[in-house]
PDB file of C-alpha atoms and ligand atoms in Angstrom:
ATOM      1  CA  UNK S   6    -142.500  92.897-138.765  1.00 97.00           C
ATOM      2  CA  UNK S   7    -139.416  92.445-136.816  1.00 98.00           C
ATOM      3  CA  UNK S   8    -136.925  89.859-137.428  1.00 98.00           C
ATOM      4  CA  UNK S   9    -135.677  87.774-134.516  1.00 98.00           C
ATOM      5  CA  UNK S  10    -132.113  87.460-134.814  1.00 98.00           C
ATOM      6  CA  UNK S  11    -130.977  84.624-133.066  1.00 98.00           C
ATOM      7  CA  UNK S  12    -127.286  84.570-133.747  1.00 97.00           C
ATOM      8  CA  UNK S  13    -127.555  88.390-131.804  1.00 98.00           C
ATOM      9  CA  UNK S  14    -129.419  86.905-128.658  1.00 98.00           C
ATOM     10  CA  UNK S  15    -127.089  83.849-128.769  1.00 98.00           C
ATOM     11  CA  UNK S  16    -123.729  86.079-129.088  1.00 97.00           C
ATOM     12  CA  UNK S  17    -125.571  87.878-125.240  1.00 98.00           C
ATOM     13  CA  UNK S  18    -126.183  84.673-123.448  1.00 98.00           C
ATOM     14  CA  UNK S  19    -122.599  83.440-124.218  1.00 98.00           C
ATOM     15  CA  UNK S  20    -121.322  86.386-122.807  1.00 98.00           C
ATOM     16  CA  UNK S  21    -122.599  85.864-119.623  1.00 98.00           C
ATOM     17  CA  UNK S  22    -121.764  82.072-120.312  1.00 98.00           C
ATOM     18  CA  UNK S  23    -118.249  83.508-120.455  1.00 98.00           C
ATOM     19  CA  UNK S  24    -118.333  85.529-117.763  1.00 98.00           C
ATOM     20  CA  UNK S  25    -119.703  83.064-115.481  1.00 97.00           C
ATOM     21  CA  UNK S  26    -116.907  80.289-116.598  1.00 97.00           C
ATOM     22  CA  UNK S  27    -114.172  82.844-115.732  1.00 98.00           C
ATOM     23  CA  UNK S  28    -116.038  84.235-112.185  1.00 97.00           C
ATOM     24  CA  UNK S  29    -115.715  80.195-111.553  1.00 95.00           C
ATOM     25  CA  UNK S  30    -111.996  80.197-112.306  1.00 96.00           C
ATOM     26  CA  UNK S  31    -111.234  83.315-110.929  1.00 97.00           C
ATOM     27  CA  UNK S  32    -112.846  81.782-107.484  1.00 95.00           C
ATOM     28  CA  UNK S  33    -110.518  78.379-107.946  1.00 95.00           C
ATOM     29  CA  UNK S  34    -113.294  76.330-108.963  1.00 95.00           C
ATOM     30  CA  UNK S  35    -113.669  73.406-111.318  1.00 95.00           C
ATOM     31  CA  UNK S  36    -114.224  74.714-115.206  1.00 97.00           C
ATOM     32  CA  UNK S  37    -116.749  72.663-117.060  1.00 98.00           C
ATOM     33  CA  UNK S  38    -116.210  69.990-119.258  1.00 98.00           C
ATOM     34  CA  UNK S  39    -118.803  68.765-122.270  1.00 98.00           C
ATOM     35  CA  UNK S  40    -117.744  65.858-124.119  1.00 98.00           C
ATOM     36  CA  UNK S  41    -119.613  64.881-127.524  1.00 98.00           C
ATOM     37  CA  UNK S  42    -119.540  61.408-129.020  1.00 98.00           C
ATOM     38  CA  UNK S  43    -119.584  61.269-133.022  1.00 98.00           C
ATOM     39  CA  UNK S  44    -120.282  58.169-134.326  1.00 98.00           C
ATOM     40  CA  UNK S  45    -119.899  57.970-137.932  1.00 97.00           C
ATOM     41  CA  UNK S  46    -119.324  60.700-140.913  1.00 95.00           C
ATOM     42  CA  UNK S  47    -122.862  62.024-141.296  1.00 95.00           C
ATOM     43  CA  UNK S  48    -121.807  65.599-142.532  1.00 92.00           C
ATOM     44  CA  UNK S  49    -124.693  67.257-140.645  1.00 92.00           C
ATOM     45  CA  UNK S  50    -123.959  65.614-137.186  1.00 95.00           C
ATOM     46  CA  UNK S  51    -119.801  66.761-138.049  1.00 96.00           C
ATOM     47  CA  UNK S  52    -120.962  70.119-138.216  1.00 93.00           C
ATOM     48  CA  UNK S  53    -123.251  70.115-134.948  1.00 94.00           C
ATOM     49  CA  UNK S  54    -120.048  68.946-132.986  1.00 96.00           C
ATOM     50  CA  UNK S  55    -117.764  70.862-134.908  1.00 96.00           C
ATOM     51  CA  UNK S  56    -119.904  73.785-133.438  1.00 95.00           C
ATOM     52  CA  UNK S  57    -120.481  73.124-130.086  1.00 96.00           C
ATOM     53  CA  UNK S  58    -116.532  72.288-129.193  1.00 97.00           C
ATOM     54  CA  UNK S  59    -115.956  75.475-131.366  1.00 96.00           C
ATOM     55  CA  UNK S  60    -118.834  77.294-128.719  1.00 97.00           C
ATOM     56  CA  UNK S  61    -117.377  75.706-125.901  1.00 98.00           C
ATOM     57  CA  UNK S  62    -113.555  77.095-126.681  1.00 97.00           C
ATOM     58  CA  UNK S  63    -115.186  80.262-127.252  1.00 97.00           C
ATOM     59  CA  UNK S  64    -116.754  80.906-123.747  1.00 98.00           C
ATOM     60  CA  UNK S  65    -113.652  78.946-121.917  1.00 98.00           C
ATOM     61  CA  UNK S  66    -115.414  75.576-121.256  1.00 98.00           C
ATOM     62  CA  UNK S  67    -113.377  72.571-121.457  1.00 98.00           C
ATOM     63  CA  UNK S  68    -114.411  70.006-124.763  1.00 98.00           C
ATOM     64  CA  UNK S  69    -113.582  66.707-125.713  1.00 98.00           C
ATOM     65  CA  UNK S  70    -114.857  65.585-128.905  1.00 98.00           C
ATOM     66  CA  UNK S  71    -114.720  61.402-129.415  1.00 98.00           C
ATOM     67  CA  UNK S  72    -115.198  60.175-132.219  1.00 98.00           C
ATOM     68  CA  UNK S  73    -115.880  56.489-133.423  1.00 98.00           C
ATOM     69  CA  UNK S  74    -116.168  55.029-136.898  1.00 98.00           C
ATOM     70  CA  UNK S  75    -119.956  53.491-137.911  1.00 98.00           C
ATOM     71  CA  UNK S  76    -118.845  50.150-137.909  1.00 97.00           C
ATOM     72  CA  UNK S  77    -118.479  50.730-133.533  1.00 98.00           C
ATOM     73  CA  UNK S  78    -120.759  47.643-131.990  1.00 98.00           C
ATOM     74  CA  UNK S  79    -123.837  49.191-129.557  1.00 98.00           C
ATOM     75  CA  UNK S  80    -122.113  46.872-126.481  1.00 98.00           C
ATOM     76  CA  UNK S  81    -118.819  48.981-127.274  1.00 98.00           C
ATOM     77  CA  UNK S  82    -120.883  52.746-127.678  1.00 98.00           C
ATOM     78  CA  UNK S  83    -122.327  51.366-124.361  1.00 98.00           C
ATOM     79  CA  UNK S  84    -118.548  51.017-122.718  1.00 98.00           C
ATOM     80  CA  UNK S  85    -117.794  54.176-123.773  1.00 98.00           C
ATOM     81  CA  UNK S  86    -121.025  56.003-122.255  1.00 98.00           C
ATOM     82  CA  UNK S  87    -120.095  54.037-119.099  1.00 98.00           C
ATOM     83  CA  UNK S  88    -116.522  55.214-119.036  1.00 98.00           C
ATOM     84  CA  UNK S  89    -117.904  58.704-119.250  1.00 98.00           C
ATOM     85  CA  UNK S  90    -120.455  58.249-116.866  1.00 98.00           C
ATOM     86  CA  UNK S  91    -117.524  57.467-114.259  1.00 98.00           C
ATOM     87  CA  UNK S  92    -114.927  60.035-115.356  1.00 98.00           C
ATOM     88  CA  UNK S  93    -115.114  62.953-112.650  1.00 97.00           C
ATOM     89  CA  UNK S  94    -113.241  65.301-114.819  1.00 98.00           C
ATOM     90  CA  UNK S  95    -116.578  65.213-117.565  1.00 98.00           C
ATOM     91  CA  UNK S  96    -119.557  66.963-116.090  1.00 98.00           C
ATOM     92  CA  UNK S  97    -122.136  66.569-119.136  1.00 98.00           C
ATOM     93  CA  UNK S  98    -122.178  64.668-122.060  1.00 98.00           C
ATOM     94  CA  UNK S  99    -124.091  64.139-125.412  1.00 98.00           C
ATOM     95  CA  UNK S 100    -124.023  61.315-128.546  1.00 98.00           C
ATOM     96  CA  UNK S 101    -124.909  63.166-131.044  1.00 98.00           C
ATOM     97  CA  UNK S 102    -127.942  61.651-133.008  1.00 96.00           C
ATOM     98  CA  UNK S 103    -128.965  60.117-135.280  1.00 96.00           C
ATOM     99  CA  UNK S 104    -126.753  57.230-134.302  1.00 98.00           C
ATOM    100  CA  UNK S 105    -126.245  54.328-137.186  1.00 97.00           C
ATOM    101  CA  UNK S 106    -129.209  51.625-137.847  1.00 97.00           C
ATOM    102  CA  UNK S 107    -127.789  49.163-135.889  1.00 98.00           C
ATOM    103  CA  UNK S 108    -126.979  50.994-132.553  1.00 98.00           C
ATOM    104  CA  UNK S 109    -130.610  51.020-130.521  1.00 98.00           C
ATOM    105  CA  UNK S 110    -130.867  54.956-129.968  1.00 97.00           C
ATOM    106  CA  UNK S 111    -133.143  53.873-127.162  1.00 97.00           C
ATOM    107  CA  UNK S 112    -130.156  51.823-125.550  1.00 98.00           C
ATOM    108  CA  UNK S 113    -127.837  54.638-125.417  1.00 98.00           C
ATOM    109  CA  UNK S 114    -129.805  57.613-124.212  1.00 98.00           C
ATOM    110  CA  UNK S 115    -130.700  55.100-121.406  1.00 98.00           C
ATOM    111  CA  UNK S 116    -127.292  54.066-120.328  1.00 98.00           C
ATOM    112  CA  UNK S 117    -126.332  57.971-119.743  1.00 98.00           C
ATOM    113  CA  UNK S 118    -126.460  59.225-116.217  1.00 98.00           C
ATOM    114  CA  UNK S 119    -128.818  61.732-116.111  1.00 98.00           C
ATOM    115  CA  UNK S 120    -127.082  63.867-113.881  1.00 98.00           C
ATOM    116  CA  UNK S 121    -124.422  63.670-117.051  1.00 98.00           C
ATOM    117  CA  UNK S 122    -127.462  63.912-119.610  1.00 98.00           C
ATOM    118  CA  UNK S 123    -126.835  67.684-121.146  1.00 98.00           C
ATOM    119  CA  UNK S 124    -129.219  67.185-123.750  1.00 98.00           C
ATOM    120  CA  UNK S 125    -131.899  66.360-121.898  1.00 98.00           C
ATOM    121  CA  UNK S 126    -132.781  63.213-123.642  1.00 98.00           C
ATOM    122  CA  UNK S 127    -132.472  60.349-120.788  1.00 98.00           C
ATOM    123  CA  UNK S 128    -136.674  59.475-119.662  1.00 98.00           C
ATOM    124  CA  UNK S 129    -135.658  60.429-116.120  1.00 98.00           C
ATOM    125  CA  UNK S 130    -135.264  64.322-117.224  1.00 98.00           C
ATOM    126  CA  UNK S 131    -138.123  64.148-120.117  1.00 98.00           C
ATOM    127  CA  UNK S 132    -140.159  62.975-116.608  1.00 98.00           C
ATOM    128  CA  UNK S 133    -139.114  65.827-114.623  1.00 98.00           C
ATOM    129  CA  UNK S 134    -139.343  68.127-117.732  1.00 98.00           C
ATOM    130  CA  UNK S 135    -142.984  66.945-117.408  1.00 97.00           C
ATOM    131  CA  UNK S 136    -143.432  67.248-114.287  1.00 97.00           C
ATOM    132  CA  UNK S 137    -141.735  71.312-114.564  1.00 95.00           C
ATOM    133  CA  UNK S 138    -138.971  69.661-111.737  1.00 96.00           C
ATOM    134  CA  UNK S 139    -135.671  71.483-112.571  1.00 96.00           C
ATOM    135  CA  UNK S 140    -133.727  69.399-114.806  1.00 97.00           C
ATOM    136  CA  UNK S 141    -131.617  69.966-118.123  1.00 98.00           C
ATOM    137  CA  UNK S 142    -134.354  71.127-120.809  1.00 98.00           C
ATOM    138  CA  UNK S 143    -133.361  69.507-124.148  1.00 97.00           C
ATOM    139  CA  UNK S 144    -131.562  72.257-126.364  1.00 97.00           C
ATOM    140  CA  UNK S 145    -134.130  73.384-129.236  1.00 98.00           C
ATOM    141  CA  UNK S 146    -137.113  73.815-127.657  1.00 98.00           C
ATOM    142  CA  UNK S 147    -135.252  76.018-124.148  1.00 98.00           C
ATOM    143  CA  UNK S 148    -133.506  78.038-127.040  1.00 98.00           C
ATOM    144  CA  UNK S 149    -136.506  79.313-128.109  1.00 98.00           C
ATOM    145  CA  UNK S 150    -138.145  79.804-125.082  1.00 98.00           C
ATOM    146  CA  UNK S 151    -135.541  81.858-124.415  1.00 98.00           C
ATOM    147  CA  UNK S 152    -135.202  84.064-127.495  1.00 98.00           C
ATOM    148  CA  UNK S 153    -139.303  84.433-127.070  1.00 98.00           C
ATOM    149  CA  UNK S 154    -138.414  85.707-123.654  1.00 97.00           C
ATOM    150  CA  UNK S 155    -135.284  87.864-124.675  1.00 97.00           C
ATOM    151  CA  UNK S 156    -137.827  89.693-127.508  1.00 98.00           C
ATOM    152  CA  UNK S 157    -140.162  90.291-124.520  1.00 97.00           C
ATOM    153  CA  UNK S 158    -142.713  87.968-126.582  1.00 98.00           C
ATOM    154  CA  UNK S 159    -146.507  88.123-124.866  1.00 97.00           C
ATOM    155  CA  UNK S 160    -147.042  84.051-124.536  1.00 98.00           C
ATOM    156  CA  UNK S 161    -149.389  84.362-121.535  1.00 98.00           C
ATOM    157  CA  UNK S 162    -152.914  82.897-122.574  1.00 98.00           C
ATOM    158  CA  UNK S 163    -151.669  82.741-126.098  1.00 98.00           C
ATOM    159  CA  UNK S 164    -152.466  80.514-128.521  1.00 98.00           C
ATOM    160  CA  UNK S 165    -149.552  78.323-129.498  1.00 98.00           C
ATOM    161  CA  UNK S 166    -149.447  75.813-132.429  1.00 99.00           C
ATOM    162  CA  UNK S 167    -146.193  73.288-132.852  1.00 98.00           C
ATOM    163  CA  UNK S 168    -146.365  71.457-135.949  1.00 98.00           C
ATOM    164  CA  UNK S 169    -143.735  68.424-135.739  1.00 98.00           C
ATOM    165  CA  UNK S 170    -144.033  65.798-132.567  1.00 98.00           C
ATOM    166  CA  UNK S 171    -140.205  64.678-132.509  1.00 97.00           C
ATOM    167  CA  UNK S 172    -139.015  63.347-128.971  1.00 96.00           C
ATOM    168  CA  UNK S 173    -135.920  66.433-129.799  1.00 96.00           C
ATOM    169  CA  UNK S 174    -138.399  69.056-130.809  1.00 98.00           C
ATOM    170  CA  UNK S 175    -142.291  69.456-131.343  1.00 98.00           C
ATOM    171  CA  UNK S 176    -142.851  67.457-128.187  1.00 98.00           C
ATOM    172  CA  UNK S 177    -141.113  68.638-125.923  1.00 98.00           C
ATOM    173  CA  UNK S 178    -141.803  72.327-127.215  1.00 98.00           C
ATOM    174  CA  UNK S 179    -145.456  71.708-126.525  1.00 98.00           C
ATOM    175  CA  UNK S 180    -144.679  70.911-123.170  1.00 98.00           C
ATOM    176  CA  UNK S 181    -142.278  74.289-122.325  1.00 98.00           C
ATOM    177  CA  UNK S 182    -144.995  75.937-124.079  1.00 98.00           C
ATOM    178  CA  UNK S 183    -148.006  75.069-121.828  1.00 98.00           C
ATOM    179  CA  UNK S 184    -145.871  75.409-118.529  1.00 97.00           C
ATOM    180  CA  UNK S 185    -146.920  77.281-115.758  1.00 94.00           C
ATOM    181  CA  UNK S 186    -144.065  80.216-115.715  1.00 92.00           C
ATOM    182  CA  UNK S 187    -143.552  83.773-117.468  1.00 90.00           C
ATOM    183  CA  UNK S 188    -142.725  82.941-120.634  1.00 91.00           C
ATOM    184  CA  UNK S 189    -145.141  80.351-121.416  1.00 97.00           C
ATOM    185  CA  UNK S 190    -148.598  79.995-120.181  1.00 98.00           C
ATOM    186  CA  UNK S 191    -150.063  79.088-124.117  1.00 98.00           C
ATOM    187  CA  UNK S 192    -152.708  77.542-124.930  1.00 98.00           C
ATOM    188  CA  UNK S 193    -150.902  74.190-126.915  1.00 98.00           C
ATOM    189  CA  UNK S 194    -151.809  72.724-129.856  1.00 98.00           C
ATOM    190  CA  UNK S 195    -149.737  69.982-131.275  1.00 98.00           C
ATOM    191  CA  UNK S 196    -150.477  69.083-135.136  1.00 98.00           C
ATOM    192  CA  UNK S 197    -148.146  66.479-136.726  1.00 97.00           C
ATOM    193  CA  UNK S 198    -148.151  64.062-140.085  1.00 95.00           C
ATOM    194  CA  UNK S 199    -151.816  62.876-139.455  1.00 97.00           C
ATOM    195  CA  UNK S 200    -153.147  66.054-138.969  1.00 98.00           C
ATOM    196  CA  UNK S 201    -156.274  66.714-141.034  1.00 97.00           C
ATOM    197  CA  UNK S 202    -157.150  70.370-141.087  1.00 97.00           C
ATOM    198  CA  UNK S 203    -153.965  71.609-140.433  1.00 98.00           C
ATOM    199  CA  UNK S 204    -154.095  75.315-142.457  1.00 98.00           C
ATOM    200  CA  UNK S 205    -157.424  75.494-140.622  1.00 98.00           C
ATOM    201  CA  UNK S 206    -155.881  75.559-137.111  1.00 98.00           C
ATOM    202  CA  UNK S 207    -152.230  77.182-138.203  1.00 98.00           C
ATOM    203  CA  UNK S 208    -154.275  80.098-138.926  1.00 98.00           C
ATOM    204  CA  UNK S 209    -155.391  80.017-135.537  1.00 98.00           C
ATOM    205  CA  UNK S 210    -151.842  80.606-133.990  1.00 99.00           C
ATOM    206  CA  UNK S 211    -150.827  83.783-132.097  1.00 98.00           C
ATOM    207  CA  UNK S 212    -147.703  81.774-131.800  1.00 98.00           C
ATOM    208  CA  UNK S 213    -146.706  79.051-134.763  1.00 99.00           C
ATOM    209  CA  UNK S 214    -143.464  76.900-134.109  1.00 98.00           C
ATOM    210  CA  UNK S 215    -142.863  74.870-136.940  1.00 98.00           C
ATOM    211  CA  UNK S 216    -140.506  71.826-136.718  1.00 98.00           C
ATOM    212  CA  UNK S 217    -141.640  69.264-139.225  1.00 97.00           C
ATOM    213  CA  UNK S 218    -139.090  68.594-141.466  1.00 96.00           C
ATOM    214  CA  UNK S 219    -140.337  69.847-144.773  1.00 97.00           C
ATOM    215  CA  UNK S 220    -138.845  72.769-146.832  1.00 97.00           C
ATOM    216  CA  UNK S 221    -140.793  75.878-147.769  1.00 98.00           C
ATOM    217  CA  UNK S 222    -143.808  74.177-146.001  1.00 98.00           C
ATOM    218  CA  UNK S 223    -145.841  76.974-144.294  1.00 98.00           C
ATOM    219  CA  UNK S 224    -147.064  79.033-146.919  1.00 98.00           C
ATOM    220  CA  UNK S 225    -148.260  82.813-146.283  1.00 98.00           C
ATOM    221  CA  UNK S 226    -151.917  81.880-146.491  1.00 98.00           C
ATOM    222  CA  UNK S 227    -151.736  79.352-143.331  1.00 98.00           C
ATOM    223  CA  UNK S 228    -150.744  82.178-141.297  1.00 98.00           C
ATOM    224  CA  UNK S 229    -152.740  84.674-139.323  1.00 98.00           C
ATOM    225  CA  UNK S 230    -151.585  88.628-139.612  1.00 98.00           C
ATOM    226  CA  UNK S 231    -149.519  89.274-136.675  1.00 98.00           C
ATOM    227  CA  UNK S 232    -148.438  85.958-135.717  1.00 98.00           C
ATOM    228  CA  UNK S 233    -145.281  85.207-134.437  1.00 98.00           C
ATOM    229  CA  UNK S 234    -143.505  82.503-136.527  1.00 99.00           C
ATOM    230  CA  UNK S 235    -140.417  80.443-134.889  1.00 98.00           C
ATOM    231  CA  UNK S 236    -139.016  78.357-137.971  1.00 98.00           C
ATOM    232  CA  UNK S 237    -137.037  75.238-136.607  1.00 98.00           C
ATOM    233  CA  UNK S 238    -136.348  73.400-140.097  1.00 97.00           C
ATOM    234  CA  UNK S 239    -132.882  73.775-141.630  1.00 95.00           C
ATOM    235  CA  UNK S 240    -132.761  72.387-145.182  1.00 94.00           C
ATOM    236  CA  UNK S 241    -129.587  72.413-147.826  1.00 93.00           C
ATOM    237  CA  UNK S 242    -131.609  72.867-151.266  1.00 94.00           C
ATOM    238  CA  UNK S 243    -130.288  73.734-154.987  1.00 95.00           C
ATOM    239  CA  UNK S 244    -130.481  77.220-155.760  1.00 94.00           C
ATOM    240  CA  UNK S 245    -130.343  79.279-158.915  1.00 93.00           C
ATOM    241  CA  UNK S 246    -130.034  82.870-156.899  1.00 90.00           C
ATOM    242  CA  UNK S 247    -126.412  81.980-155.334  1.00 94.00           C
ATOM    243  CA  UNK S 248    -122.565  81.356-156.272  1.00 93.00           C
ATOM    244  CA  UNK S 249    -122.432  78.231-154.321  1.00 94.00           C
ATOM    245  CA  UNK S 250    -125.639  76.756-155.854  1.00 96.00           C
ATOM    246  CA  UNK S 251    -127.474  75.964-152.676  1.00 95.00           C
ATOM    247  CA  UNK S 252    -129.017  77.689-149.891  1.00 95.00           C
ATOM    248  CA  UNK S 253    -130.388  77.044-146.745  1.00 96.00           C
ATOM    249  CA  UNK S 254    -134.103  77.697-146.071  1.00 97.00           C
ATOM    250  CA  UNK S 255    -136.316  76.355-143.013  1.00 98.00           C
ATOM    251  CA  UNK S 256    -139.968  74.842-143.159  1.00 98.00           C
ATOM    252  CA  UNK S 257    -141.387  78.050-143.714  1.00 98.00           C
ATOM    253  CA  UNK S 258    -141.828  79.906-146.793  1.00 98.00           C
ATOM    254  CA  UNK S 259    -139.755  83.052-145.158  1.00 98.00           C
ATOM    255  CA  UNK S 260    -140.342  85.208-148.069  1.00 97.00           C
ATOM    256  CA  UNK S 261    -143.987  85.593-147.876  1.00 98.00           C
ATOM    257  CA  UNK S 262    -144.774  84.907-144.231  1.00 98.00           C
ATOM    258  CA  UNK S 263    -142.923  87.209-143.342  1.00 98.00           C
ATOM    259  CA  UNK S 264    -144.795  90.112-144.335  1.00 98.00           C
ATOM    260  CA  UNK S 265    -147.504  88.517-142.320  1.00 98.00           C
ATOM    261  CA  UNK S 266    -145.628  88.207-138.881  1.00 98.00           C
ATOM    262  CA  UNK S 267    -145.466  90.483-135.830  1.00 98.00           C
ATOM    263  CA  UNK S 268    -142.265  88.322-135.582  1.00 98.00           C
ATOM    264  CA  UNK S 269    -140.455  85.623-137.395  1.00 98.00           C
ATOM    265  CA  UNK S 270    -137.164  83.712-137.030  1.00 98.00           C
ATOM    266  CA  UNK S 271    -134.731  83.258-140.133  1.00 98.00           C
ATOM    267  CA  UNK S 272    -133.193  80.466-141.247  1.00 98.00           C
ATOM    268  CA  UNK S 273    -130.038  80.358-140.706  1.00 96.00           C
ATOM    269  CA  UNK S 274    -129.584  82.624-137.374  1.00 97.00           C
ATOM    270  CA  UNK S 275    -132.669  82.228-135.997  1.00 98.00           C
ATOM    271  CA  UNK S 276    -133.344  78.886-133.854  1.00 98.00           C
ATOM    272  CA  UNK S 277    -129.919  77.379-134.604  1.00 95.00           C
ATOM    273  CA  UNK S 278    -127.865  79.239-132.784  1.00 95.00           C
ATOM    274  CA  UNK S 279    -129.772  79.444-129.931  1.00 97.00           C
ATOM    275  CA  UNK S 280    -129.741  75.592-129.703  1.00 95.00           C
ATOM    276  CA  UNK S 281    -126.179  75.527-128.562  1.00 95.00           C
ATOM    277  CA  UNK S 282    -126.652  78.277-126.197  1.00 95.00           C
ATOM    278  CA  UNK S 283    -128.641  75.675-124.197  1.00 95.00           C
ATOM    279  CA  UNK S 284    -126.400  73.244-124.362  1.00 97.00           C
ATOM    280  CA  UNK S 285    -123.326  75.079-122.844  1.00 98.00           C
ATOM    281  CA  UNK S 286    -126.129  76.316-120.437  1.00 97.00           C
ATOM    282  CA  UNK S 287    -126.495  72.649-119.182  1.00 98.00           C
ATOM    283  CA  UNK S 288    -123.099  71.717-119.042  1.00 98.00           C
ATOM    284  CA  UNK S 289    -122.201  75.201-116.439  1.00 97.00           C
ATOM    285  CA  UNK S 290    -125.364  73.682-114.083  1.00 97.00           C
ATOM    286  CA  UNK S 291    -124.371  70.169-114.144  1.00 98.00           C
ATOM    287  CA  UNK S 292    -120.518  71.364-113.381  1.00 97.00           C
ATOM    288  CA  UNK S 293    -121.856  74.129-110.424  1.00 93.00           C
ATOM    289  CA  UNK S 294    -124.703  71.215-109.425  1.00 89.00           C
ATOM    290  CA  UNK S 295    -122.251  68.679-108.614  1.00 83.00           C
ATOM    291  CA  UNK S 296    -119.192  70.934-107.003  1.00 78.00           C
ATOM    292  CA  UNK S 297    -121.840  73.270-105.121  1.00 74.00           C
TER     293      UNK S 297
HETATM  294  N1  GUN L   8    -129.234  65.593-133.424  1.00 97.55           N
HETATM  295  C1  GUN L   8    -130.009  66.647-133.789  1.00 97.55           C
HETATM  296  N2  GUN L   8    -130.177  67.484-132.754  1.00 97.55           N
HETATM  297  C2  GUN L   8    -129.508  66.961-131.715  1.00 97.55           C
HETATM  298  C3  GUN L   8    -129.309  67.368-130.364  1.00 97.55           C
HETATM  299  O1  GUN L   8    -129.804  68.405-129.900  1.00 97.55           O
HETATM  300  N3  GUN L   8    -128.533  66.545-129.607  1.00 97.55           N
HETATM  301  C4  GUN L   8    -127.988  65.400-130.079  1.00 97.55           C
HETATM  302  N4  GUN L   8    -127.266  64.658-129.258  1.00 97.55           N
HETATM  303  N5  GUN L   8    -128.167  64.986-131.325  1.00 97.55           N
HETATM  304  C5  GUN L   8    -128.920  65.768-132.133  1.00 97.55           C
END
C-alpha cells in the first residue's frame, strides 16, 4: 500500500507555478492576479481563502481578498462581480461558496465572465468541460486527476466509481474520469444518495473516489484488494486520541481501507492540497490567455 501524499505533489506543481510566474516577470510581462470574494464568517470558507491568498503570495501571484459581511444584498454581490469582470488588472476570480440563503448561488456564478471564471463553475466552461474543449477545469476533481497522473496511476479501461454527484465534485469528476486522454479513459460509475446497492458496486472499483459528505463512510469491507482509494471528504469530529480534542478524518474509514488499497489518499494532505494547486493553475492560463 502506498500512501499518496498530496501536500508532496502539491509543494512540485507550485514550484513550477513559481517558476513560471517569475520566467513571466523576468520577460516584462503582466503577473497574475486572483481575487476571492468572502461573503460572510463561515469559518470553513475563511480558511479556504485564507489559503489560497496565502498560496498565491507563496508562488509570486498577485491576490486580493474582498470581503463582504452576510447581510450584502445579491443586486450588490452582483455589482461587485461586475466591477471585477471589468477591472483589467484581475485576470481570474472566485466567490467562494456556499454563499448565504438569500444570495441565488445560481445568479452569481452566472454573472462571472467566464474568461474570469477560475473555478470553473460558470455553465459556459461546465459545457466545454463536457464537451473536453480547453477551458478552466473546476479545482477538486483536476487536482486529482493530476496527483493520479503524478503517481503514474493505470486509469486506462479502469473501472472508476465516484460516490457523491455535487456540481463542485462527484460530477464533474465523473466526467474527467471518462475523458478521452492519458490519464483517464475509466469506465464511470456515478453512485449518489439514492443509490441502492452501493457496497455491491464499490467493491467493483479499480478506482473509488469518494466525495459524499459523510465521515468514516467507506468501510474496509466495500472495498476491493488493490483498489485505489481517493478520499475527498474533510470532516472536524471530537476525538479522544488528541490534545486538541478533534481531528480531521475524510469519508473513508482510512484506518482499515487502507490495508486494502494499492493506493489511498489521507485526509488531511491528500486531495486538499491539490485543490488549490488547480486554482493558481487557472489563474497563470487566464493571465498568459488574455496577454498572449
Ligand atoms: N466551496 C467549496 N469548494 C469551493 C471551491 O472550489 N470554490 C469556491 N468558490 N467555493 C468552494
Amino acid at each position: 500500500m502506498e500512501i499518496i501524499d498530496g501536500k508532496k505533489i502539491s509543494a512540485q506543481v507550485k514550484q513550477e507555478i513559481a517558476d513560471e510566474v517569475s520566467r513571466m516577470a523576468n520577460e516584462g510581462k503582466k503577473i497574475p492576479h486572483l481575487a476571492a470574494v468572502l461573503v460572510g464568517n463561515d469559518p470553513a470558507s475563511e480558511t479556504y481563502v485564507a489559503s489560497k491568498v496565502k498560496a498565491c503570495q507563496a508562488v509570486g501571484i498577485k491576490s486580493s481578498e474582498l470581503r463582504y459581511s452576510s447581510d450584502i444584498t445579491e443586486e450588490q454581490l452582483l455589482e461587485v462581480i461586475d466591477k471585477l469582470n471589468a477591472d483589467e488588472d484581475v485576470d481570474g476570480f472566485i466567490v467562494q461558496l456556499p454563499l448565504p440563503k438569500h444570495i441565488s448561488e445560481e445568479n452569481v456564478l452566472n454573472r462571472i465572465s467566464p474568461d474570469k471564471d477560475v473555478d470553473g463553475f460558470h455553465p459556459c466552461n461546465v459545457g466545454r468541460m463536457v464537451l473536453g474543449l480547453p477551458t478552466f477545469l473546476p479545482a477538486t476533481p483536476a487536482g486529482i486527476v493530476e496527483l493520479l497522473s503524478r503517481y503514474n496511476i493505470e486509469t486506462e479501461g479502469k473501472h472508476c466509481v465516484v460516490v457523491g454527484r455535487s456540481n463542485i465534485v462527484g460530477t464533474p469528476m465523473s466526467v474527467l474520469m471518462s475523458r478521452k486522454a492519458k490519464h483517464a479513459n475509466c469506465t464511470v460509475t456515478m453512485c449518489h444518495s439514492r443509490t441502492q446497492n452501493l457496497k455491491e458496486i464499490t467493491l467493483q472499483a479499480d478506482i473509488l473516489i469518494v466525495a459524499m459528505g459523510v465521515p468514516r463512510f467507506i468501510k474496509a469491507d466495500m472495498v476491493k484488494e488493490g483498489a485505489v482509494v481517493v478520499d475527498v471528504g474533510i470532516h472536524r469530529i471530537p476525538s479522544d486520541k488528541t490534545k486538541s480534542g478533534w481531528q480531521l478524518v475524510g469519508d473513508v474509514d482510512f484506518e482499515h481501507v487502507a490495508p486494502k488499497c494499492a493506493y489511498i489518499t489521507p485526509v488531511p494532505g491528500g486531495v486538499g492540497p491539490m485543490t488549490i494547486v488547480t486554482l493558481l493553475k487557472n489563474t497563470l492560463l487566464a493571465c498568459s490567455r488574455k496577454h498572449a
